[in-house]
Amino acid sequence: MGSTATRAAFGEALAALGEKYSNLVVIDADLAKSTMTLAFAKKFPDRHFDIGIAEGNMVGIGAGLALAGKIPFICSFACFLAGRFEQIRLSVAYTNANVRMVGTHAGIGIGEDGYSQMSLEDIALMRSLPNIDILQPADKLETLQAVEFLINHDRPAYLRLTRHKLDDVHEASYRFQFGKGDVLREGSEVLLLATGGLVKPALEAAQALAQQSIEAAVINMHTIRPLDDELILKWASKTRGVVTLEDHSIRGGLGGAVAELLSEKMPVPLKRIGMSEFGESGTQEALYQKYGFTAEAIKTTVKNFLAKHKR
């Protein structure tokens, strides 16, 4: 089994796909080494632009290039990119410019970098705009396929990536389908909807629950917008309740999107696992332990949730 940071897979994909798509351009804000676009920059120096620490300008330049027919990826830490919300709202969303916005180092998984660079609100901000599609892959293979999908996508989009390595959850035969949830495990007791770095812990928790005769379905929600409403409602109707899992605030992210869907279409018990406070500095492993993102902690939370919602 492999283990790769999704930002590294992103950089690998860009460097490879640059040969195939001559209109592909990449813009960085002084962080090409960290966003992993350096390989693309070395291979295609005339199509990579590092504009310095000026993320707001990067958003505007990306919108201009998109409206001129290029295929721009604009890249920075998720907190610095989403922090330019006003420029994104006006230059990208309002003009419907086909910009691929890439936020790396998302969530508490950035570890010792600390809260000032720990984006926990970026999905919520992007969801507040009506036309920004949102993707968060769970492993290397899914990232590689999502990047090529975005090159051919015809709407503005946000790709959320991790700083830390993620174990593979997919076999080589896997094929990414935009807007379609990825059913990784079937179960009849509870539905776990996970995204990004929490997909693998959710799977491990489901395996541990099965040893106690609790069968949990696990769906990888790699696309948060558009949400796969049909699939979520189908599986929610089969189980006693739904648990969402994300390395993001529980307000406005995957949990918020699922809460909106269920409250309107199929009210069922719901538990949101995510951040309900500001993060802090620490190793990724220690922070996942403290905030209940490990498989063991997820198992306990799910068991407590089911105890409150018996059939």
Coordinates of C-alpha atoms in Angstrom, one line a residue:
M1 CA 0.0 0.0 0.0
G2 CA 1.3 3.4 -0.9
S3 CA 1.2 6.6 1.1
T4 CA 1.3 10.0 -0.6
A5 CA 0.3 13.6 0.3
T6 CA -2.4 14.7 -2.1
R7 CA -0.4 17.9 -2.8
A8 CA 2.5 15.7 -4.1
A9 CA 0.1 13.8 -6.3
F10 CA -1.2 17.1 -7.6
G11 CA 2.3 18.3 -8.5
E12 CA 3.0 15.0 -10.2
A13 CA -0.2 15.2 -12.2
L14 CA 0.5 18.8 -13.4
A15 CA 4.1 17.9 -14.6
A16 CA 2.7 14.9 -16.6
L17 CA -0.4 16.6 -18.0
G18 CA 1.5 19.7 -19.2
E19 CA 2.7 17.7 -22.2
K20 CA -0.9 16.8 -23.2
Y21 CA -2.5 20.2 -22.6
S22 CA -0.6 23.1 -24.1
N23 CA -3.0 25.7 -22.7
L24 CA -2.3 24.5 -19.1
V25 CA -0.7 27.3 -17.0
V26 CA 0.1 27.4 -13.3
I27 CA 0.3 30.4 -11.0
D28 CA 1.9 30.3 -7.5
A29 CA 2.3 32.9 -4.8
D30 CA 5.8 32.2 -3.6
L31 CA 5.0 28.6 -2.4
A32 CA 5.8 26.5 -5.5
K33 CA 8.0 24.2 -3.5
S34 CA 5.3 23.6 -0.9
T35 CA 2.4 23.3 -3.3
M36 CA 4.5 20.9 -5.3
T37 CA 4.2 22.7 -8.6
L38 CA 8.0 23.1 -8.9
A39 CA 8.3 20.1 -11.2
F40 CA 5.9 21.8 -13.6
A41 CA 7.8 25.1 -13.3
K42 CA 11.1 23.4 -14.2
K43 CA 9.6 21.5 -17.1
F44 CA 7.4 24.3 -18.5
P45 CA 9.0 27.6 -17.3
D46 CA 7.1 29.7 -19.9
R47 CA 3.8 28.4 -18.5
H48 CA 4.5 28.9 -14.8
F49 CA 4.2 32.2 -13.1
D50 CA 5.3 32.9 -9.5
I51 CA 3.9 36.3 -8.6
G52 CA 5.3 36.5 -5.1
I53 CA 3.2 36.9 -1.9
A54 CA 0.2 38.5 -3.6
E55 CA -2.6 36.0 -3.6
G56 CA -5.3 38.5 -4.4
N57 CA -3.4 39.4 -7.6
M58 CA -3.0 35.7 -8.3
V59 CA -6.8 35.3 -8.3
G60 CA -7.3 38.2 -10.7
I61 CA -4.5 37.0 -13.0
G62 CA -6.0 33.5 -13.0
A63 CA -9.4 34.9 -13.9
G64 CA -8.0 36.9 -16.7
L65 CA -6.1 33.9 -18.2
A66 CA -9.2 31.8 -18.0
L67 CA -11.3 34.3 -19.8
A68 CA -8.6 34.5 -22.4
G69 CA -8.9 30.8 -23.1
K70 CA -6.1 29.4 -21.0
I71 CA -6.4 26.5 -18.4
P72 CA -5.1 28.2 -15.2
F73 CA -4.4 26.4 -11.9
I74 CA -3.8 29.0 -9.1
C75 CA -2.1 27.5 -6.1
S76 CA -1.4 28.4 -2.5
F77 CA -2.0 27.2 1.1
A78 CA -5.8 26.8 1.5
C79 CA -5.9 29.5 4.2
F80 CA -4.1 32.1 2.0
L81 CA -6.2 31.3 -1.1
A82 CA -9.6 31.3 0.7
G83 CA -8.4 34.3 2.6
R84 CA -8.7 36.2 -0.7
F85 CA -12.5 35.6 -0.7
E86 CA -13.5 39.0 -2.0
Q87 CA -11.3 38.6 -5.1
I88 CA -12.6 35.1 -5.6
R89 CA -16.2 36.3 -5.3
L90 CA -15.8 39.1 -7.8
S91 CA -13.1 37.9 -10.2
V92 CA -13.8 34.2 -10.4
A93 CA -17.4 33.5 -9.2
Y94 CA -19.2 36.5 -10.5
T95 CA -17.5 36.3 -13.9
N96 CA -17.9 32.5 -13.9
A97 CA -14.2 32.4 -15.0
N98 CA -13.0 28.8 -15.4
V99 CA -10.3 29.0 -12.8
R100 CA -9.0 25.9 -11.0
M101 CA -8.2 27.1 -7.4
V102 CA -6.0 24.7 -5.5
G103 CA -5.7 25.0 -1.7
T104 CA -3.0 22.8 -0.2
H105 CA -2.1 22.3 3.5
A106 CA -5.8 22.1 4.5
G107 CA -7.1 21.2 7.9
I108 CA -5.4 20.4 11.2
G109 CA -3.3 17.8 9.3
I110 CA -0.7 20.5 8.6
G111 CA 0.5 19.8 12.1
E112 CA 3.3 22.0 13.5
D113 CA 2.7 24.8 11.0
G114 CA 0.1 26.0 13.5
Y115 CA -3.3 27.6 13.5
S116 CA -2.3 30.7 11.5
Q117 CA -1.8 28.5 8.4
M118 CA -4.5 25.9 9.3
S119 CA -7.5 26.3 7.0
L120 CA -10.7 25.1 8.6
E121 CA -13.2 27.4 6.9
D122 CA -12.2 27.2 3.2
I123 CA -15.0 24.7 2.2
A124 CA -17.6 26.8 4.0
L125 CA -16.4 30.0 2.1
M126 CA -16.4 28.3 -1.3
R127 CA -19.8 26.7 -0.6
S128 CA -21.3 30.2 0.1
L129 CA -20.6 31.1 -3.6
P130 CA -23.2 29.6 -6.0
N131 CA -21.0 28.3 -8.8
I132 CA -17.8 27.0 -7.3
D133 CA -17.5 23.2 -7.5
I134 CA -15.5 21.6 -4.6
L135 CA -13.3 18.5 -4.7
Q136 CA -11.3 16.8 -2.0
P137 CA -9.6 13.5 -3.0
A138 CA -8.8 10.7 -0.6
D139 CA -5.6 9.4 -2.0
K140 CA -3.0 9.7 -4.8
L141 CA -4.9 7.8 -7.5
E142 CA -8.0 9.9 -7.0
T143 CA -6.0 13.1 -7.0
L144 CA -4.3 12.3 -10.3
Q145 CA -7.7 11.6 -11.9
A146 CA -9.4 14.6 -10.4
V147 CA -6.7 17.0 -11.7
E148 CA -7.2 15.8 -15.3
F149 CA -10.9 16.0 -14.8
L150 CA -10.5 19.7 -13.8
I151 CA -8.4 20.5 -16.8
N152 CA -11.5 19.6 -19.0
H153 CA -14.1 21.0 -16.6
D154 CA -16.1 24.0 -17.7
R155 CA -16.8 25.7 -14.3
P156 CA -14.7 27.4 -11.6
A157 CA -13.6 24.8 -9.1
Y158 CA -11.8 24.4 -5.8
L159 CA -9.4 21.5 -5.1
R160 CA -8.6 20.9 -1.5
L161 CA -5.3 19.0 -0.7
T162 CA -3.4 17.7 2.3
R163 CA 0.1 18.4 3.5
H164 CA 0.4 15.0 5.2
K165 CA 0.6 11.6 3.5
L166 CA -2.6 9.6 3.0
D167 CA -2.7 5.8 2.6
D168 CA -4.2 4.5 -0.6
V169 CA -7.9 3.6 -0.3
H170 CA -8.4 2.7 -4.0
E171 CA -7.3 -0.2 -6.2
A172 CA -5.6 0.6 -9.6
S173 CA -8.9 -0.1 -11.4
Y174 CA -10.7 2.9 -9.7
R175 CA -12.1 5.6 -11.9
F176 CA -13.1 9.0 -10.4
Q177 CA -16.6 10.2 -11.3
F178 CA -17.3 13.9 -10.6
G179 CA -20.3 14.4 -8.4
K180 CA -20.7 10.7 -7.6
G181 CA -20.0 9.4 -4.1
D182 CA -17.6 6.5 -4.0
V183 CA -19.1 3.6 -2.0
L184 CA -16.2 1.9 -0.3
R185 CA -18.1 -0.3 2.1
E186 CA -21.7 -1.4 2.5
G187 CA -23.5 -1.6 5.8
S188 CA -27.0 -1.5 7.4
E189 CA -26.5 0.1 10.8
V190 CA -24.9 3.5 10.1
L191 CA -23.7 5.5 7.2
L192 CA -20.3 7.2 7.4
L193 CA -19.7 10.0 4.9
A194 CA -16.1 10.9 4.9
T195 CA -13.9 13.2 2.8
G196 CA -10.1 13.8 2.3
G197 CA -7.8 12.7 5.1
L198 CA -10.6 11.1 7.1
V199 CA -11.7 8.5 4.5
K200 CA -9.1 6.0 5.6
P201 CA -9.7 6.4 9.4
A202 CA -13.5 6.0 8.6
L203 CA -12.8 2.7 6.8
E204 CA -10.6 1.5 9.6
A205 CA -13.3 2.4 12.1
A206 CA -15.9 0.6 10.1
Q207 CA -13.7 -2.5 10.1
A208 CA -13.4 -2.3 13.9
L209 CA -17.2 -1.8 14.3
A210 CA -17.8 -4.9 12.2
Q211 CA -15.9 -7.0 14.7
Q212 CA -18.5 -5.9 17.2
S213 CA -21.4 -6.8 14.8
I214 CA -22.0 -3.2 13.8
E215 CA -22.1 -2.9 10.0
A216 CA -21.2 0.6 8.8
A217 CA -21.5 1.8 5.2
V218 CA -18.6 4.1 4.2
I219 CA -18.9 6.5 1.3
N220 CA -16.0 8.7 0.1
M221 CA -17.4 12.1 -0.7
H222 CA -14.6 13.4 -3.0
T223 CA -17.0 15.9 -4.5
I224 CA -18.6 18.2 -1.9
R225 CA -20.3 20.3 -4.6
P226 CA -22.3 19.1 -6.4
L227 CA -23.2 16.8 -3.5
D228 CA -24.4 13.3 -4.5
D229 CA -27.9 13.8 -3.0
E230 CA -29.4 10.7 -4.5
L231 CA -26.7 8.4 -3.2
I232 CA -26.8 9.9 0.3
L233 CA -30.5 9.7 0.6
K234 CA -30.5 6.1 -0.7
W235 CA -28.0 5.0 2.0
A236 CA -29.5 7.2 4.8
S237 CA -32.8 5.4 4.3
K238 CA -31.2 2.0 4.9
T239 CA -29.5 2.9 8.2
R240 CA -30.2 4.3 11.7
G241 CA -28.3 7.5 11.1
V242 CA -25.6 9.4 9.3
V243 CA -22.1 10.4 10.6
T244 CA -20.0 12.9 8.5
L245 CA -16.3 13.1 8.9
E246 CA -14.0 15.9 7.7
D247 CA -10.8 17.7 8.7
H248 CA -12.6 21.1 8.5
S249 CA -15.0 23.0 10.7
I250 CA -18.3 21.2 11.2
R251 CA -19.9 24.5 10.2
G252 CA -20.4 24.9 6.5
G253 CA -18.3 21.9 5.2
L254 CA -19.4 18.4 4.3
G255 CA -21.3 18.1 7.5
G256 CA -23.1 21.3 6.9
A257 CA -24.0 20.3 3.3
V258 CA -25.3 16.9 4.5
A259 CA -27.3 18.6 7.3
E260 CA -29.0 20.9 4.8
L261 CA -29.9 18.0 2.5
L262 CA -31.3 15.7 5.2
S263 CA -33.3 18.4 7.0
E264 CA -35.0 19.2 3.7
K265 CA -35.4 15.8 2.1
M266 CA -35.1 13.1 4.8
P267 CA -34.7 14.1 8.5
V268 CA -32.7 11.3 10.2
P269 CA -30.3 11.4 13.1
L270 CA -27.0 13.1 12.2
K271 CA -23.6 13.4 13.9
R272 CA -20.9 15.7 12.5
I273 CA -17.2 14.8 13.2
G274 CA -14.9 17.7 12.5
M275 CA -13.5 20.8 14.1
S276 CA -15.8 22.8 16.4
E277 CA -13.0 25.2 17.6
F278 CA -9.8 26.7 16.4
G279 CA -6.9 24.3 15.9
E280 CA -3.4 24.5 17.4
S281 CA 0.2 23.5 16.7
G282 CA 1.2 19.8 17.2
T283 CA 2.1 16.8 15.1
Q284 CA -0.6 15.6 12.7
E285 CA -0.9 12.4 14.7
A286 CA -1.3 14.1 18.0
L287 CA -3.9 16.6 16.7
Y288 CA -5.9 13.8 15.0
Q289 CA -5.8 12.0 18.4
K290 CA -6.8 15.0 20.4
Y291 CA -9.7 16.0 18.1
G292 CA -11.2 12.5 17.6
F293 CA -10.1 11.9 14.0
T294 CA -8.4 8.5 14.7
A295 CA -10.1 5.2 13.8
E296 CA -10.4 4.3 17.5
A297 CA -12.0 7.7 18.4
I298 CA -14.4 7.5 15.4
K299 CA -15.5 4.0 16.5
T300 CA -16.3 5.3 19.9
T301 CA -18.2 8.3 18.6
V302 CA -20.2 6.1 16.3
K303 CA -21.1 3.6 19.0
N304 CA -22.2 6.4 21.3
F305 CA -24.3 7.9 18.5
L306 CA -26.0 4.6 17.8
A307 CA -26.7 4.1 21.5
K308 CA -28.7 7.3 21.4
H309 CA -30.6 6.3 18.3
K310 CA -31.8 2.8 18.7
R311 CA -34.2 1.2 16.2

